[in-house]
Amino acid sequence: MKIKLLLSLALLCGASMIYAQSTNCSRFYPMDEGTSFEYTSYNKKGKTEGKSSYKVTSVENDGDTTVATMDISFEDQKGKKVYDTNYSFSCTGNMVTVDYESLVPQQMLTQYEDMEMEITGTDIELPNDLGVGQELEDANVTLKMNMGGISMNTTVDMVNRKVEKKENVTTPAGTFECFVIYSENQSKVMMAKSNFPSRVWLAEGVGMVKQETYKKNGDLMSSTELTKFSK
């Protein structure tokens, strides 16, 4: 269960933070070394569940491709660190991508280092020329583990990605005009399946401003908001 949660969180965060890239490539985020973000997560009742801090540690250019690394730290509602990880991004021309392998937290890999492990998937993509009604490519990550002859496969698919609309959103960090991107996050662990719709609010020049995850019936499960931004 913990594995599925971490993979789902990783894929969602990767999809959200793909909007954070170098100004050489992306119109959506002023991404330079030292740029930092803070996001606060809430449960369905609006109670704080934790915070995540993001910081760009390196941005390198190689021809027409820009590669960036972002360090990420997750804390629970008591301020206890849950885990640290980092993501690798690349940007070429009109497309920003994130490597699916970097979506799996390093702490998770360390925790299960005694198991045989294989990670497969497809990179998450986001074009610069977003428009209302636009459909985006699916993404997924699969983790196969084997220990003592016992195997367990965990898969998280991000499907039905599309740009729904534009609207203004207010968070503790300010008020922003955003694209609203909808997706469905389908997970499978062994025979257990789940499907959680999600929306991300994305502002040009700022990045992800807000994210919500819902139950299958549309009821809110959790949300995340941009609470600090510094560059």
PDB file of C-alpha atoms in Angstrom, residues 33-229:
ATOM      1  CA  GLU A  33      19.453  27.694 -10.195  1.00  0.00           C
ATOM      2  CA  GLY A  34      18.428  28.613  -6.645  1.00  0.00           C
ATOM      3  CA  THR A  35      14.731  29.063  -7.472  1.00  0.00           C
ATOM      4  CA  SER A  36      12.644  27.573  -4.658  1.00  0.00           C
ATOM      5  CA  PHE A  37       8.997  26.686  -4.073  1.00  0.00           C
ATOM      6  CA  GLU A  38       6.930  25.542  -1.117  1.00  0.00           C
ATOM      7  CA  TYR A  39       3.675  23.627  -1.463  1.00  0.00           C
ATOM      8  CA  THR A  40       1.300  22.797   1.385  1.00  0.00           C
ATOM      9  CA  SER A  41      -0.936  19.719   1.175  1.00  0.00           C
ATOM     10  CA  TYR A  42      -4.386  19.460   2.768  1.00  0.00           C
ATOM     11  CA  ASN A  43      -6.881  16.664   3.381  1.00  0.00           C
ATOM     12  CA  LYS A  44     -10.496  16.765   2.208  1.00  0.00           C
ATOM     13  CA  LYS A  45     -11.455  18.894   5.228  1.00  0.00           C
ATOM     14  CA  GLY A  46      -8.732  21.462   4.577  1.00  0.00           C
ATOM     15  CA  LYS A  47      -6.459  20.313   7.411  1.00  0.00           C
ATOM     16  CA  THR A  48      -2.730  20.553   6.719  1.00  0.00           C
ATOM     17  CA  GLU A  49      -1.161  17.166   6.040  1.00  0.00           C
ATOM     18  CA  GLY A  50       2.342  18.207   5.092  1.00  0.00           C
ATOM     19  CA  LYS A  51       4.640  20.444   3.105  1.00  0.00           C
ATOM     20  CA  SER A  52       6.989  19.898   0.200  1.00  0.00           C
ATOM     21  CA  SER A  53       9.974  22.093  -0.612  1.00  0.00           C
ATOM     22  CA  TYR A  54      11.466  22.264  -4.105  1.00  0.00           C
ATOM     23  CA  LYS A  55      14.779  23.816  -5.121  1.00  0.00           C
ATOM     24  CA  VAL A  56      16.518  23.916  -8.481  1.00  0.00           C
ATOM     25  CA  THR A  57      20.094  22.804  -7.874  1.00  0.00           C
ATOM     26  CA  SER A  58      21.448  22.778 -11.423  1.00  0.00           C
ATOM     27  CA  VAL A  59      20.526  23.849 -14.956  1.00  0.00           C
ATOM     28  CA  GLU A  60      22.774  22.837 -17.850  1.00  0.00           C
ATOM     29  CA  ASN A  61      22.520  23.547 -21.569  1.00  0.00           C
ATOM     30  CA  ASP A  62      23.715  21.114 -24.232  1.00  0.00           C
ATOM     31  CA  GLY A  63      22.974  22.426 -27.702  1.00  0.00           C
ATOM     32  CA  ASP A  64      19.227  22.924 -27.995  1.00  0.00           C
ATOM     33  CA  THR A  65      18.510  20.808 -24.895  1.00  0.00           C
ATOM     34  CA  THR A  66      18.316  22.084 -21.329  1.00  0.00           C
ATOM     35  CA  VAL A  67      18.649  19.652 -18.414  1.00  0.00           C
ATOM     36  CA  ALA A  68      17.679  20.628 -14.875  1.00  0.00           C
ATOM     37  CA  THR A  69      17.805  18.890 -11.499  1.00  0.00           C
ATOM     38  CA  MET A  70      15.403  19.700  -8.685  1.00  0.00           C
ATOM     39  CA  ASP A  71      15.833  18.599  -5.059  1.00  0.00           C
ATOM     40  CA  ILE A  72      12.583  17.856  -3.228  1.00  0.00           C
ATOM     41  CA  SER A  73      11.905  17.363   0.481  1.00  0.00           C
ATOM     42  CA  PHE A  74       8.594  16.121   1.929  1.00  0.00           C
ATOM     43  CA  GLU A  75       7.516  16.756   5.542  1.00  0.00           C
ATOM     44  CA  ASP A  76       4.412  15.556   7.388  1.00  0.00           C
ATOM     45  CA  GLN A  77       2.021  17.749   9.386  1.00  0.00           C
ATOM     46  CA  LYS A  78       4.355  17.581  12.412  1.00  0.00           C
ATOM     47  CA  GLY A  79       7.344  18.760  10.424  1.00  0.00           C
ATOM     48  CA  LYS A  80       8.957  15.303  10.336  1.00  0.00           C
ATOM     49  CA  LYS A  81      10.814  14.604   7.115  1.00  0.00           C
ATOM     50  CA  VAL A  82       9.160  11.818   5.126  1.00  0.00           C
ATOM     51  CA  TYR A  83      11.763  11.535   2.386  1.00  0.00           C
ATOM     52  CA  ASP A  84      14.103  13.447   0.101  1.00  0.00           C
ATOM     53  CA  THR A  85      14.422  12.889  -3.615  1.00  0.00           C
ATOM     54  CA  ASN A  86      15.265  14.702  -6.842  1.00  0.00           C
ATOM     55  CA  TYR A  87      13.960  14.828 -10.392  1.00  0.00           C
ATOM     56  CA  SER A  88      15.777  15.200 -13.683  1.00  0.00           C
ATOM     57  CA  PHE A  89      14.123  17.194 -16.467  1.00  0.00           C
ATOM     58  CA  SER A  90      14.991  17.915 -20.068  1.00  0.00           C
ATOM     59  CA  CYS A  91      13.622  20.490 -22.463  1.00  0.00           C
ATOM     60  CA  THR A  92      14.042  20.592 -26.219  1.00  0.00           C
ATOM     61  CA  GLY A  93      12.249  22.946 -28.571  1.00  0.00           C
ATOM     62  CA  ASN A  94       8.566  23.086 -27.694  1.00  0.00           C
ATOM     63  CA  MET A  95       8.493  20.087 -25.348  1.00  0.00           C
ATOM     64  CA  VAL A  96       9.401  19.575 -21.686  1.00  0.00           C
ATOM     65  CA  THR A  97       9.888  16.002 -20.429  1.00  0.00           C
ATOM     66  CA  VAL A  98      10.649  14.292 -17.124  1.00  0.00           C
ATOM     67  CA  ASP A  99      12.413  10.917 -16.923  1.00  0.00           C
ATOM     68  CA  TYR A 100      10.007   8.334 -15.486  1.00  0.00           C
ATOM     69  CA  GLU A 101      12.829   6.576 -13.571  1.00  0.00           C
ATOM     70  CA  SER A 102      13.523   9.727 -11.582  1.00  0.00           C
ATOM     71  CA  LEU A 103       9.903   9.693 -10.357  1.00  0.00           C
ATOM     72  CA  VAL A 104      10.633   6.801  -7.982  1.00  0.00           C
ATOM     73  CA  PRO A 105      11.949   8.228  -4.663  1.00  0.00           C
ATOM     74  CA  GLN A 106      15.536   7.241  -3.831  1.00  0.00           C
ATOM     75  CA  GLN A 107      14.442   6.417  -0.275  1.00  0.00           C
ATOM     76  CA  MET A 108      12.036   3.861  -1.679  1.00  0.00           C
ATOM     77  CA  LEU A 109      14.795   2.247  -3.727  1.00  0.00           C
ATOM     78  CA  THR A 110      17.015   2.095  -0.644  1.00  0.00           C
ATOM     79  CA  GLN A 111      14.241   0.639   1.512  1.00  0.00           C
ATOM     80  CA  TYR A 112      13.760  -2.254  -0.902  1.00  0.00           C
ATOM     81  CA  GLU A 113      17.387  -2.660  -1.988  1.00  0.00           C
ATOM     82  CA  ASP A 114      17.381  -6.360  -0.995  1.00  0.00           C
ATOM     83  CA  MET A 115      14.771  -7.052  -3.670  1.00  0.00           C
ATOM     84  CA  GLU A 116      15.293  -7.497  -7.385  1.00  0.00           C
ATOM     85  CA  MET A 117      13.775  -4.373  -8.891  1.00  0.00           C
ATOM     86  CA  GLU A 118      12.924  -3.223 -12.412  1.00  0.00           C
ATOM     87  CA  ILE A 119      11.485   0.190 -13.313  1.00  0.00           C
ATOM     88  CA  THR A 120       9.833   0.847 -16.675  1.00  0.00           C
ATOM     89  CA  GLY A 121       7.515   3.515 -18.038  1.00  0.00           C
ATOM     90  CA  THR A 122       7.071   6.503 -20.322  1.00  0.00           C
ATOM     91  CA  ASP A 123       8.284  10.052 -19.784  1.00  0.00           C
ATOM     92  CA  ILE A 124       5.781  12.780 -18.910  1.00  0.00           C
ATOM     93  CA  GLU A 125       5.495  15.458 -21.598  1.00  0.00           C
ATOM     94  CA  LEU A 126       4.137  18.997 -21.646  1.00  0.00           C
ATOM     95  CA  PRO A 127       4.201  21.257 -24.735  1.00  0.00           C
ATOM     96  CA  ASN A 128       4.671  25.014 -24.403  1.00  0.00           C
ATOM     97  CA  ASP A 129       1.720  25.833 -26.650  1.00  0.00           C
ATOM     98  CA  LEU A 130      -1.139  24.835 -24.338  1.00  0.00           C
ATOM     99  CA  GLY A 131      -4.707  25.646 -25.356  1.00  0.00           C
ATOM    100  CA  VAL A 132      -8.179  24.944 -23.968  1.00  0.00           C
ATOM    101  CA  GLY A 133      -9.467  21.609 -25.253  1.00  0.00           C
ATOM    102  CA  GLN A 134      -5.990  20.278 -26.011  1.00  0.00           C
ATOM    103  CA  GLU A 135      -5.328  16.590 -25.243  1.00  0.00           C
ATOM    104  CA  LEU A 136      -1.953  15.585 -23.772  1.00  0.00           C
ATOM    105  CA  GLU A 137      -0.015  12.320 -23.966  1.00  0.00           C
ATOM    106  CA  ASP A 138      -0.493   9.646 -21.276  1.00  0.00           C
ATOM    107  CA  ALA A 139       2.338   8.672 -18.910  1.00  0.00           C
ATOM    108  CA  ASN A 140       3.077   5.736 -16.621  1.00  0.00           C
ATOM    109  CA  VAL A 141       5.599   4.125 -14.311  1.00  0.00           C
ATOM    110  CA  THR A 142       5.773   0.418 -13.387  1.00  0.00           C
ATOM    111  CA  LEU A 143       7.793  -1.080 -10.548  1.00  0.00           C
ATOM    112  CA  LYS A 144       8.445  -4.833 -10.557  1.00  0.00           C
ATOM    113  CA  MET A 145       9.944  -6.355  -7.406  1.00  0.00           C
ATOM    114  CA  ASN A 146      10.982  -9.904  -6.558  1.00  0.00           C
ATOM    115  CA  MET A 147      12.177 -11.222  -3.206  1.00  0.00           C
ATOM    116  CA  GLY A 148      12.564 -14.862  -2.343  1.00  0.00           C
ATOM    117  CA  GLY A 149      10.461 -15.995  -5.262  1.00  0.00           C
ATOM    118  CA  ILE A 150       7.626 -13.636  -4.372  1.00  0.00           C
ATOM    119  CA  SER A 151       6.942 -11.005  -7.013  1.00  0.00           C
ATOM    120  CA  MET A 152       4.888  -7.821  -6.784  1.00  0.00           C
ATOM    121  CA  ASN A 153       4.083  -5.423  -9.590  1.00  0.00           C
ATOM    122  CA  THR A 154       2.928  -1.857  -9.013  1.00  0.00           C
ATOM    123  CA  THR A 155       1.735   0.324 -11.890  1.00  0.00           C
ATOM    124  CA  VAL A 156       0.534   3.919 -11.953  1.00  0.00           C
ATOM    125  CA  ASP A 157      -0.903   5.315 -15.197  1.00  0.00           C
ATOM    126  CA  MET A 158      -1.705   8.965 -15.825  1.00  0.00           C
ATOM    127  CA  VAL A 159      -4.352   8.954 -18.570  1.00  0.00           C
ATOM    128  CA  ASN A 160      -7.005  11.157 -20.191  1.00  0.00           C
ATOM    129  CA  ARG A 161      -4.851  14.256 -19.786  1.00  0.00           C
ATOM    130  CA  LYS A 162      -6.454  17.374 -21.254  1.00  0.00           C
ATOM    131  CA  VAL A 163      -6.570  21.149 -20.870  1.00  0.00           C
ATOM    132  CA  GLU A 164     -10.078  21.934 -19.584  1.00  0.00           C
ATOM    133  CA  LYS A 165     -10.207  25.710 -19.250  1.00  0.00           C
ATOM    134  CA  LYS A 166      -8.573  28.907 -17.973  1.00  0.00           C
ATOM    135  CA  GLU A 167      -9.553  30.564 -14.704  1.00  0.00           C
ATOM    136  CA  ASN A 168      -8.170  32.711 -11.885  1.00  0.00           C
ATOM    137  CA  VAL A 169      -6.996  30.982  -8.704  1.00  0.00           C
ATOM    138  CA  THR A 170      -6.017  32.535  -5.363  1.00  0.00           C
ATOM    139  CA  THR A 171      -3.610  30.847  -2.928  1.00  0.00           C
ATOM    140  CA  PRO A 172      -1.449  32.183  -0.058  1.00  0.00           C
ATOM    141  CA  ALA A 173       1.155  33.000  -2.732  1.00  0.00           C
ATOM    142  CA  GLY A 174      -1.185  35.298  -4.702  1.00  0.00           C
ATOM    143  CA  THR A 175      -3.812  35.334  -7.461  1.00  0.00           C
ATOM    144  CA  PHE A 176      -2.963  33.786 -10.825  1.00  0.00           C
ATOM    145  CA  GLU A 177      -4.573  33.183 -14.222  1.00  0.00           C
ATOM    146  CA  CYS A 178      -4.251  29.436 -14.811  1.00  0.00           C
ATOM    147  CA  PHE A 179      -4.742  26.657 -17.304  1.00  0.00           C
ATOM    148  CA  VAL A 180      -6.646  23.772 -15.674  1.00  0.00           C
ATOM    149  CA  ILE A 181      -5.249  20.373 -16.663  1.00  0.00           C
ATOM    150  CA  TYR A 182      -7.328  17.266 -15.909  1.00  0.00           C
ATOM    151  CA  SER A 183      -6.006  13.701 -15.681  1.00  0.00           C
ATOM    152  CA  GLU A 184      -6.917  10.341 -14.199  1.00  0.00           C
ATOM    153  CA  ASN A 185      -4.359   8.486 -12.087  1.00  0.00           C
ATOM    154  CA  GLN A 186      -4.962   4.752 -12.284  1.00  0.00           C
ATOM    155  CA  SER A 187      -2.963   2.479  -9.981  1.00  0.00           C
ATOM    156  CA  LYS A 188      -2.717  -1.282  -9.717  1.00  0.00           C
ATOM    157  CA  VAL A 189      -0.980  -3.355  -7.035  1.00  0.00           C
ATOM    158  CA  MET A 190      -1.318  -7.071  -7.688  1.00  0.00           C
ATOM    159  CA  MET A 191      -5.094  -7.452  -8.208  1.00  0.00           C
ATOM    160  CA  ALA A 192      -6.136  -4.242  -6.414  1.00  0.00           C
ATOM    161  CA  LYS A 193      -7.049  -1.325  -8.701  1.00  0.00           C
ATOM    162  CA  SER A 194      -7.942   2.310  -8.016  1.00  0.00           C
ATOM    163  CA  ASN A 195      -8.685   5.410 -10.085  1.00  0.00           C
ATOM    164  CA  PHE A 196      -8.243   8.963  -8.807  1.00  0.00           C
ATOM    165  CA  PRO A 197      -9.106  11.934 -11.064  1.00  0.00           C
ATOM    166  CA  SER A 198      -6.912  15.006 -10.595  1.00  0.00           C
ATOM    167  CA  ARG A 199      -6.666  18.638 -11.689  1.00  0.00           C
ATOM    168  CA  VAL A 200      -3.617  20.898 -11.827  1.00  0.00           C
ATOM    169  CA  TRP A 201      -3.814  24.713 -12.081  1.00  0.00           C
ATOM    170  CA  LEU A 202      -0.858  26.016 -14.080  1.00  0.00           C
ATOM    171  CA  ALA A 203       0.097  29.697 -14.399  1.00  0.00           C
ATOM    172  CA  GLU A 204       2.424  31.117 -17.030  1.00  0.00           C
ATOM    173  CA  GLY A 205       5.594  32.439 -15.439  1.00  0.00           C
ATOM    174  CA  VAL A 206       4.767  30.798 -12.107  1.00  0.00           C
ATOM    175  CA  GLY A 207       4.136  27.088 -12.666  1.00  0.00           C
ATOM    176  CA  MET A 208       1.867  24.838 -10.640  1.00  0.00           C
ATOM    177  CA  VAL A 209      -0.342  26.938  -8.378  1.00  0.00           C
ATOM    178  CA  LYS A 210      -2.816  24.333  -7.163  1.00  0.00           C
ATOM    179  CA  GLN A 211      -3.615  20.631  -7.449  1.00  0.00           C
ATOM    180  CA  GLU A 212      -6.670  18.602  -6.384  1.00  0.00           C
ATOM    181  CA  THR A 213      -7.272  14.841  -6.267  1.00  0.00           C
ATOM    182  CA  TYR A 214     -10.771  13.368  -6.183  1.00  0.00           C
ATOM    183  CA  LYS A 215     -12.569  10.127  -5.483  1.00  0.00           C
ATOM    184  CA  LYS A 216     -14.109   8.334  -8.440  1.00  0.00           C
ATOM    185  CA  ASN A 217     -17.460   9.999  -7.630  1.00  0.00           C
ATOM    186  CA  GLY A 218     -15.882  13.466  -7.798  1.00  0.00           C
ATOM    187  CA  ASP A 219     -15.620  14.177  -4.059  1.00  0.00           C
ATOM    188  CA  LEU A 220     -12.424  15.976  -3.028  1.00  0.00           C
ATOM    189  CA  MET A 221      -9.782  13.728  -1.429  1.00  0.00           C
ATOM    190  CA  SER A 222      -6.840  16.094  -1.053  1.00  0.00           C
ATOM    191  CA  SER A 223      -5.359  19.315  -2.378  1.00  0.00           C
ATOM    192  CA  THR A 224      -2.024  21.110  -2.672  1.00  0.00           C
ATOM    193  CA  GLU A 225      -1.356  24.847  -2.985  1.00  0.00           C
ATOM    194  CA  LEU A 226       1.645  27.024  -3.724  1.00  0.00           C
ATOM    195  CA  THR A 227       2.414  28.823  -0.461  1.00  0.00           C
ATOM    196  CA  LYS A 228       5.890  30.265  -1.138  1.00  0.00           C
ATOM    197  CA  PHE A 229       7.907  31.145  -4.225  1.00  0.00           C
TER     198      PHE A 229
END
